[in-house]
Short mmCIF file of C-alpha atoms in Angstrom, two decimals:
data_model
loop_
_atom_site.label_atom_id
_atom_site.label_comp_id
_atom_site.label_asym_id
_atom_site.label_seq_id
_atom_site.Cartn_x
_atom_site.Cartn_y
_atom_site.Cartn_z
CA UNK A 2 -4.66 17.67 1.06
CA UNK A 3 -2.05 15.33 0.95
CA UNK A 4 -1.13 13.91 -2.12
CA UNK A 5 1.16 11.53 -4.38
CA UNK A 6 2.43 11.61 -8.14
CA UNK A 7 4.05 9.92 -10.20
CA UNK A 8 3.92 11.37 -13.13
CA UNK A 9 6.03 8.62 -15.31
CA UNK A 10 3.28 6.24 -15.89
CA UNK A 11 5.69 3.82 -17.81
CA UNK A 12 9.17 3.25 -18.50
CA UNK A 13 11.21 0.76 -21.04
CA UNK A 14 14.79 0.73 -20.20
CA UNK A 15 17.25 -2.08 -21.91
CA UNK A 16 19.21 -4.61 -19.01
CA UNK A 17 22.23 -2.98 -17.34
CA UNK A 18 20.45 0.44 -17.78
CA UNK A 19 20.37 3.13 -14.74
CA UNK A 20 16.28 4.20 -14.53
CA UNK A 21 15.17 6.50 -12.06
CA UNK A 22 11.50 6.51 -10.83
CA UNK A 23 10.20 10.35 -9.94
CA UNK A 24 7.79 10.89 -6.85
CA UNK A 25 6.84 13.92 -5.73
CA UNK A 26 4.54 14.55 -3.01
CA UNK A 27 2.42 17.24 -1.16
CA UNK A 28 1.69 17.61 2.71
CA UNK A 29 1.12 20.09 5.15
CA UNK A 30 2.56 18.38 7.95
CA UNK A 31 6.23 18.34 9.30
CA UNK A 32 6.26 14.65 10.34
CA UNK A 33 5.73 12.17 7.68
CA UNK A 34 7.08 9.05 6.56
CA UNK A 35 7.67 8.13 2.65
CA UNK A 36 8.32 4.80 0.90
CA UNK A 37 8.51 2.52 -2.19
CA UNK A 38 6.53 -0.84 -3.14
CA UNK A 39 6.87 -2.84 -5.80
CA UNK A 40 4.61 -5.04 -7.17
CA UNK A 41 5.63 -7.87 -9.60
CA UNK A 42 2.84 -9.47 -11.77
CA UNK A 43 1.85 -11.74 -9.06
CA UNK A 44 -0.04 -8.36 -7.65
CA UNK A 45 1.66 -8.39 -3.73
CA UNK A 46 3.01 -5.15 -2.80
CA UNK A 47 7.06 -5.91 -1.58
CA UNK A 48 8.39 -3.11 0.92
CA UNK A 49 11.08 -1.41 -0.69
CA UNK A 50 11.95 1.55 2.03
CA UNK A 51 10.64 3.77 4.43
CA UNK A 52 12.27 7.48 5.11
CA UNK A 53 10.99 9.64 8.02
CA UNK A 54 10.87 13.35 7.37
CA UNK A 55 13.96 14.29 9.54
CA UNK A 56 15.94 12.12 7.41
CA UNK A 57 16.87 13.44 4.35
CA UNK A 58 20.25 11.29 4.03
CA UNK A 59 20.24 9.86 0.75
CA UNK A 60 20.24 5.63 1.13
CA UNK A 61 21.99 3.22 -1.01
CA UNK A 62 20.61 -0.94 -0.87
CA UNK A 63 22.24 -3.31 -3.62
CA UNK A 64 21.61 -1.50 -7.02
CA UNK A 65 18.73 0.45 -5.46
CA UNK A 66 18.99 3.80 -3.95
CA UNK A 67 16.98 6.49 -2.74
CA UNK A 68 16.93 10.73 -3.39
CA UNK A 69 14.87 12.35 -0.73
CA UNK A 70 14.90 16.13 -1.51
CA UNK A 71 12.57 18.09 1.26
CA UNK A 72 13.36 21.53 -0.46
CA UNK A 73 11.52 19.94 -3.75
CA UNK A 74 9.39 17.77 -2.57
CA UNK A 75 10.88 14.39 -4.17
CA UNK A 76 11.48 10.94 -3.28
CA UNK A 77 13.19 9.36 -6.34
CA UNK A 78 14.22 6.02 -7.03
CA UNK A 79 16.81 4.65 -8.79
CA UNK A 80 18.19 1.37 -10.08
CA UNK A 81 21.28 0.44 -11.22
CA UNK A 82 22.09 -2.02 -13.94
CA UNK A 83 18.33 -2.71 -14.18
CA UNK A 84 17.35 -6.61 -14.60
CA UNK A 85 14.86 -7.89 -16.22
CA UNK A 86 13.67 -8.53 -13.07
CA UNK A 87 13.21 -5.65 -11.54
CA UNK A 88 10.11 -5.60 -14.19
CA UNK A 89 7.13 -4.41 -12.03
CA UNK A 90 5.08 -1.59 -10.98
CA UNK A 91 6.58 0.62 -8.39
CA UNK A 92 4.66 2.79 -6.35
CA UNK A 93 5.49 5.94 -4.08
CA UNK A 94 3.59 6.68 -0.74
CA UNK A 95 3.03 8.63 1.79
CA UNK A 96 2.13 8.35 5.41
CA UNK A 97 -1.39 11.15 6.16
CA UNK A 98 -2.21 11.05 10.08
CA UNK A 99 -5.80 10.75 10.59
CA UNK A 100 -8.40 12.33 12.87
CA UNK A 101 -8.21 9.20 14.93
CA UNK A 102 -4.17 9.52 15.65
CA UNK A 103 -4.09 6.55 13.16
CA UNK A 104 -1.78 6.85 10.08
CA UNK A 105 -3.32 6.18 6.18
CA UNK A 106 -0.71 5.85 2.70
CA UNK A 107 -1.41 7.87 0.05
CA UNK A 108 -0.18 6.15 -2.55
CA UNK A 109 0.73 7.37 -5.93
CA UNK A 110 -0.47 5.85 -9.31
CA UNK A 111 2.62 3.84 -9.90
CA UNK A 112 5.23 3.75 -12.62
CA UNK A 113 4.93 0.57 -15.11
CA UNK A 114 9.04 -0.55 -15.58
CA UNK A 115 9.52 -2.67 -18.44
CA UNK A 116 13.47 -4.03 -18.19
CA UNK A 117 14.19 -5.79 -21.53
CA UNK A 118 16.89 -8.18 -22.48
CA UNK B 17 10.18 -12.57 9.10
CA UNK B 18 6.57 -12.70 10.55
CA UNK B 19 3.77 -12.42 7.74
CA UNK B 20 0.39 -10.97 7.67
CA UNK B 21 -2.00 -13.65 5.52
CA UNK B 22 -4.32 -13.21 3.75
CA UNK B 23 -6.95 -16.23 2.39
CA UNK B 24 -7.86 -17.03 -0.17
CA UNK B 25 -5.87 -15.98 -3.01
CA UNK B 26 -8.20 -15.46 -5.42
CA UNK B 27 -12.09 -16.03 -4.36
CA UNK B 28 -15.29 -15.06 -7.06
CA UNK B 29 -18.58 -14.56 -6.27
CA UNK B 30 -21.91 -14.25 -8.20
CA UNK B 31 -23.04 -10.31 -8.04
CA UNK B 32 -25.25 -10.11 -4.99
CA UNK B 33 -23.45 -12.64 -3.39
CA UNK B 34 -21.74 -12.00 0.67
CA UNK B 35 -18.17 -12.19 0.61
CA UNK B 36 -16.04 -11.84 3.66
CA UNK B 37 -12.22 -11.69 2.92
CA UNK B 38 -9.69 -13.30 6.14
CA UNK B 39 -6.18 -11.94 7.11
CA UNK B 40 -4.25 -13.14 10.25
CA UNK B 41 -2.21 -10.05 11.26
CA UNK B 42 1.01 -10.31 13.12
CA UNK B 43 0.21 -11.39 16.36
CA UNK B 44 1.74 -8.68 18.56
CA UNK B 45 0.02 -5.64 15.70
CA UNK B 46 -2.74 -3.40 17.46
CA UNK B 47 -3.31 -1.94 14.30
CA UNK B 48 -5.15 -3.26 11.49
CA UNK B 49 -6.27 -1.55 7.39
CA UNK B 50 -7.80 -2.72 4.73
CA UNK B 51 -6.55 -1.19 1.23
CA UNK B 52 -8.05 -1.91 -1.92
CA UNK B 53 -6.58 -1.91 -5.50
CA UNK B 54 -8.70 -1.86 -8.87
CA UNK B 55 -6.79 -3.26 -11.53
CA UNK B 56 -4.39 -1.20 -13.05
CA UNK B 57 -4.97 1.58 -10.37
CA UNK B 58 -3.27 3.16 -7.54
CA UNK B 59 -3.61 1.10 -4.05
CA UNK B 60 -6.68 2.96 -1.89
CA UNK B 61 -7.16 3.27 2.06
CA UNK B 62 -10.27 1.75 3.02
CA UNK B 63 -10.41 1.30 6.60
CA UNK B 64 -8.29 1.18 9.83
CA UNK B 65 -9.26 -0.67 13.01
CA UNK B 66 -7.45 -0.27 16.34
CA UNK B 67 -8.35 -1.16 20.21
CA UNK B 68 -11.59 -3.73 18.44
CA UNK B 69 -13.48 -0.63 16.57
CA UNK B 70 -12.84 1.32 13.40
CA UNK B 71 -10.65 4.19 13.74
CA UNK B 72 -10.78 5.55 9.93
CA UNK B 73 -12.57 4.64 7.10
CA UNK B 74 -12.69 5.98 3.60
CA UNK B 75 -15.71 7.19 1.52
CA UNK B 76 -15.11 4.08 -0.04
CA UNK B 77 -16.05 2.20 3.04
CA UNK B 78 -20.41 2.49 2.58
CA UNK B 79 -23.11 0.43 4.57
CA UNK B 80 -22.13 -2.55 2.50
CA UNK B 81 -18.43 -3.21 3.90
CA UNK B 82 -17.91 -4.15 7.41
CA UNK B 83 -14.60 -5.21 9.60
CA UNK B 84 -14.19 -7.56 12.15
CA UNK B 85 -12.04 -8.80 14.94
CA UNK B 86 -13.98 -12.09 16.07
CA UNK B 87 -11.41 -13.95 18.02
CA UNK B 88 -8.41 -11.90 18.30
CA UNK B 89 -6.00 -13.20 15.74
CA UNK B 90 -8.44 -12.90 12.25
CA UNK B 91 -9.34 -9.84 10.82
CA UNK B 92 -11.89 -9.99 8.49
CA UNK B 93 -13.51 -7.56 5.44
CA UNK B 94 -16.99 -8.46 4.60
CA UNK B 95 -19.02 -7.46 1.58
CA UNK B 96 -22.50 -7.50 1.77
CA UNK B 97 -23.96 -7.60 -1.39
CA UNK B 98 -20.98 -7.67 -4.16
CA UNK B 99 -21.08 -5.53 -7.12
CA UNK B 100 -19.30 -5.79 -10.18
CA UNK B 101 -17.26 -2.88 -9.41
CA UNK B 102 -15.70 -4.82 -6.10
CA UNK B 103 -13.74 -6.55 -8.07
CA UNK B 104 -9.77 -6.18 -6.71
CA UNK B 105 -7.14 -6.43 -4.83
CA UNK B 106 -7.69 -6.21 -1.64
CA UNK B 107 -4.84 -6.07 1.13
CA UNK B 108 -4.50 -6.30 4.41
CA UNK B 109 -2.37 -4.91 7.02
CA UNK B 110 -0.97 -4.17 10.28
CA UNK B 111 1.55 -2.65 12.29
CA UNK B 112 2.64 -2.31 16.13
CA UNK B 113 2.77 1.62 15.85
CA UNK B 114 0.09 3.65 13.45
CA UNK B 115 2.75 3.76 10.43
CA UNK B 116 5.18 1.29 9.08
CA UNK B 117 2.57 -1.54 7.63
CA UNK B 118 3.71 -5.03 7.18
CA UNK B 119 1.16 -5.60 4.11
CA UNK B 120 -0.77 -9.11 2.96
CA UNK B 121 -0.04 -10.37 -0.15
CA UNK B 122 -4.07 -9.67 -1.34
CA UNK B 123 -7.14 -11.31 -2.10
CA UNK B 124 -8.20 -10.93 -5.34
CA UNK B 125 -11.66 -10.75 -5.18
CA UNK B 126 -13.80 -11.21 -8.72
CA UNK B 127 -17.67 -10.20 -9.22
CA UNK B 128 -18.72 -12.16 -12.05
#
């Protein structure tokens, strides 16, 4: 079965830090999509990026970029020079086809980031 | 950037109590989930609804939840008879293809 962890449940970091957030997923299938929320206190989930399975170039955005590592399983995240507001909960997913041709996101159990001043 | 809404915000309900949750999908989406997140846990399918009948639906998804379509822009969650344990997050979303959600920003539904 397919499946999603993230086995850092939380991380402090000080401002200006680098922190990178591990994922690490299982699936039997050879098309699949992976990507990263976040969600701030105010609980809505913000799309962070989606990767297809053929694509295993790394992607850089701002101070966020992206690992994707087929050979290990991993999609990590990382930040640089974290800000306190980057504060949130960041979650990994994954795409699982259904019986119905429809798609469902496994989603992993998140990773608490605490950026302090 | 088109939005998926979701109303209300916040909504809670006496145990027992019917509760039916709203989202307005983009307008040219075919596809249409629910997911559902208890506080502090990881975000959980519930249901996905394509072509005006559901496609997938969770264990999660008993006799007491139920989706609609009723006039072709809403989508709507209903809970029967809420327990205390219904108390979450609950998001909607849709997308033109079966991945790639654009995601609600949640109800957060409390039993009390």
């Amino acid at each position: 079965a397919q499946k999603v962890t993230q086995a850092q449940t939380e991380i402090s970091v000080v401002e200006k830090e680098d922190v990178t957030l591990d994922c690490v997923y299982e699936t039997r299938d050879t098309t699949y999509y992976l990507f990263w929320y976040k969600q701030p206190p105010s609980g809505e989930l913000v799309f962070l990026i989606r990767r297809n399975s053929f694509d295993e170039q790394n992607e850089i955005s701002g101070r966020y970029s992206w690992n994707f590592q087929k050979s290990t399983s991993s999609f990590n995240f990382t930040i640089t020079a974290s800000q306190v507001v980057d504060s949130a909960v960041y979650f990994c997913a994954l795409s699982e086809p259904t019986t119905s041709g429809t798609y469902k996101y496994i989603f992993g159990t998140g990773t608490r980031l605490k950026v302090l001043a | 950037e088109p939005e998926v809404t979701q109303t209300p915000s916040h909504q809670v309900t006496q145990m027992g109590q019917e509760v039916i949750l709203r989202c307005v999908p983009i307008s040219n989406h075919l596809y249409f989930y629910w997911y559902r997140q208890i506080l502090g846990q990881k975000v959980e399918f519930l249901v996905s609804f394509y072509n005006n009948e559901i496609s997938e639906k969770s264990e999660i998804f008993d006799d007491q939840f139920s989706v609609e379509r009723p006039d072709g822009s809403n989508f709507t969650l209903k809970i029967r008879s809420t327990k205390l344990e219904d108390s979450a997050m609950y998001f909607c979303a849709s997308s033109v293809r079966n991945y790639g959600y654009t995601f609600g920003s949640g109800t957060r539904l409390t039993v009390v």
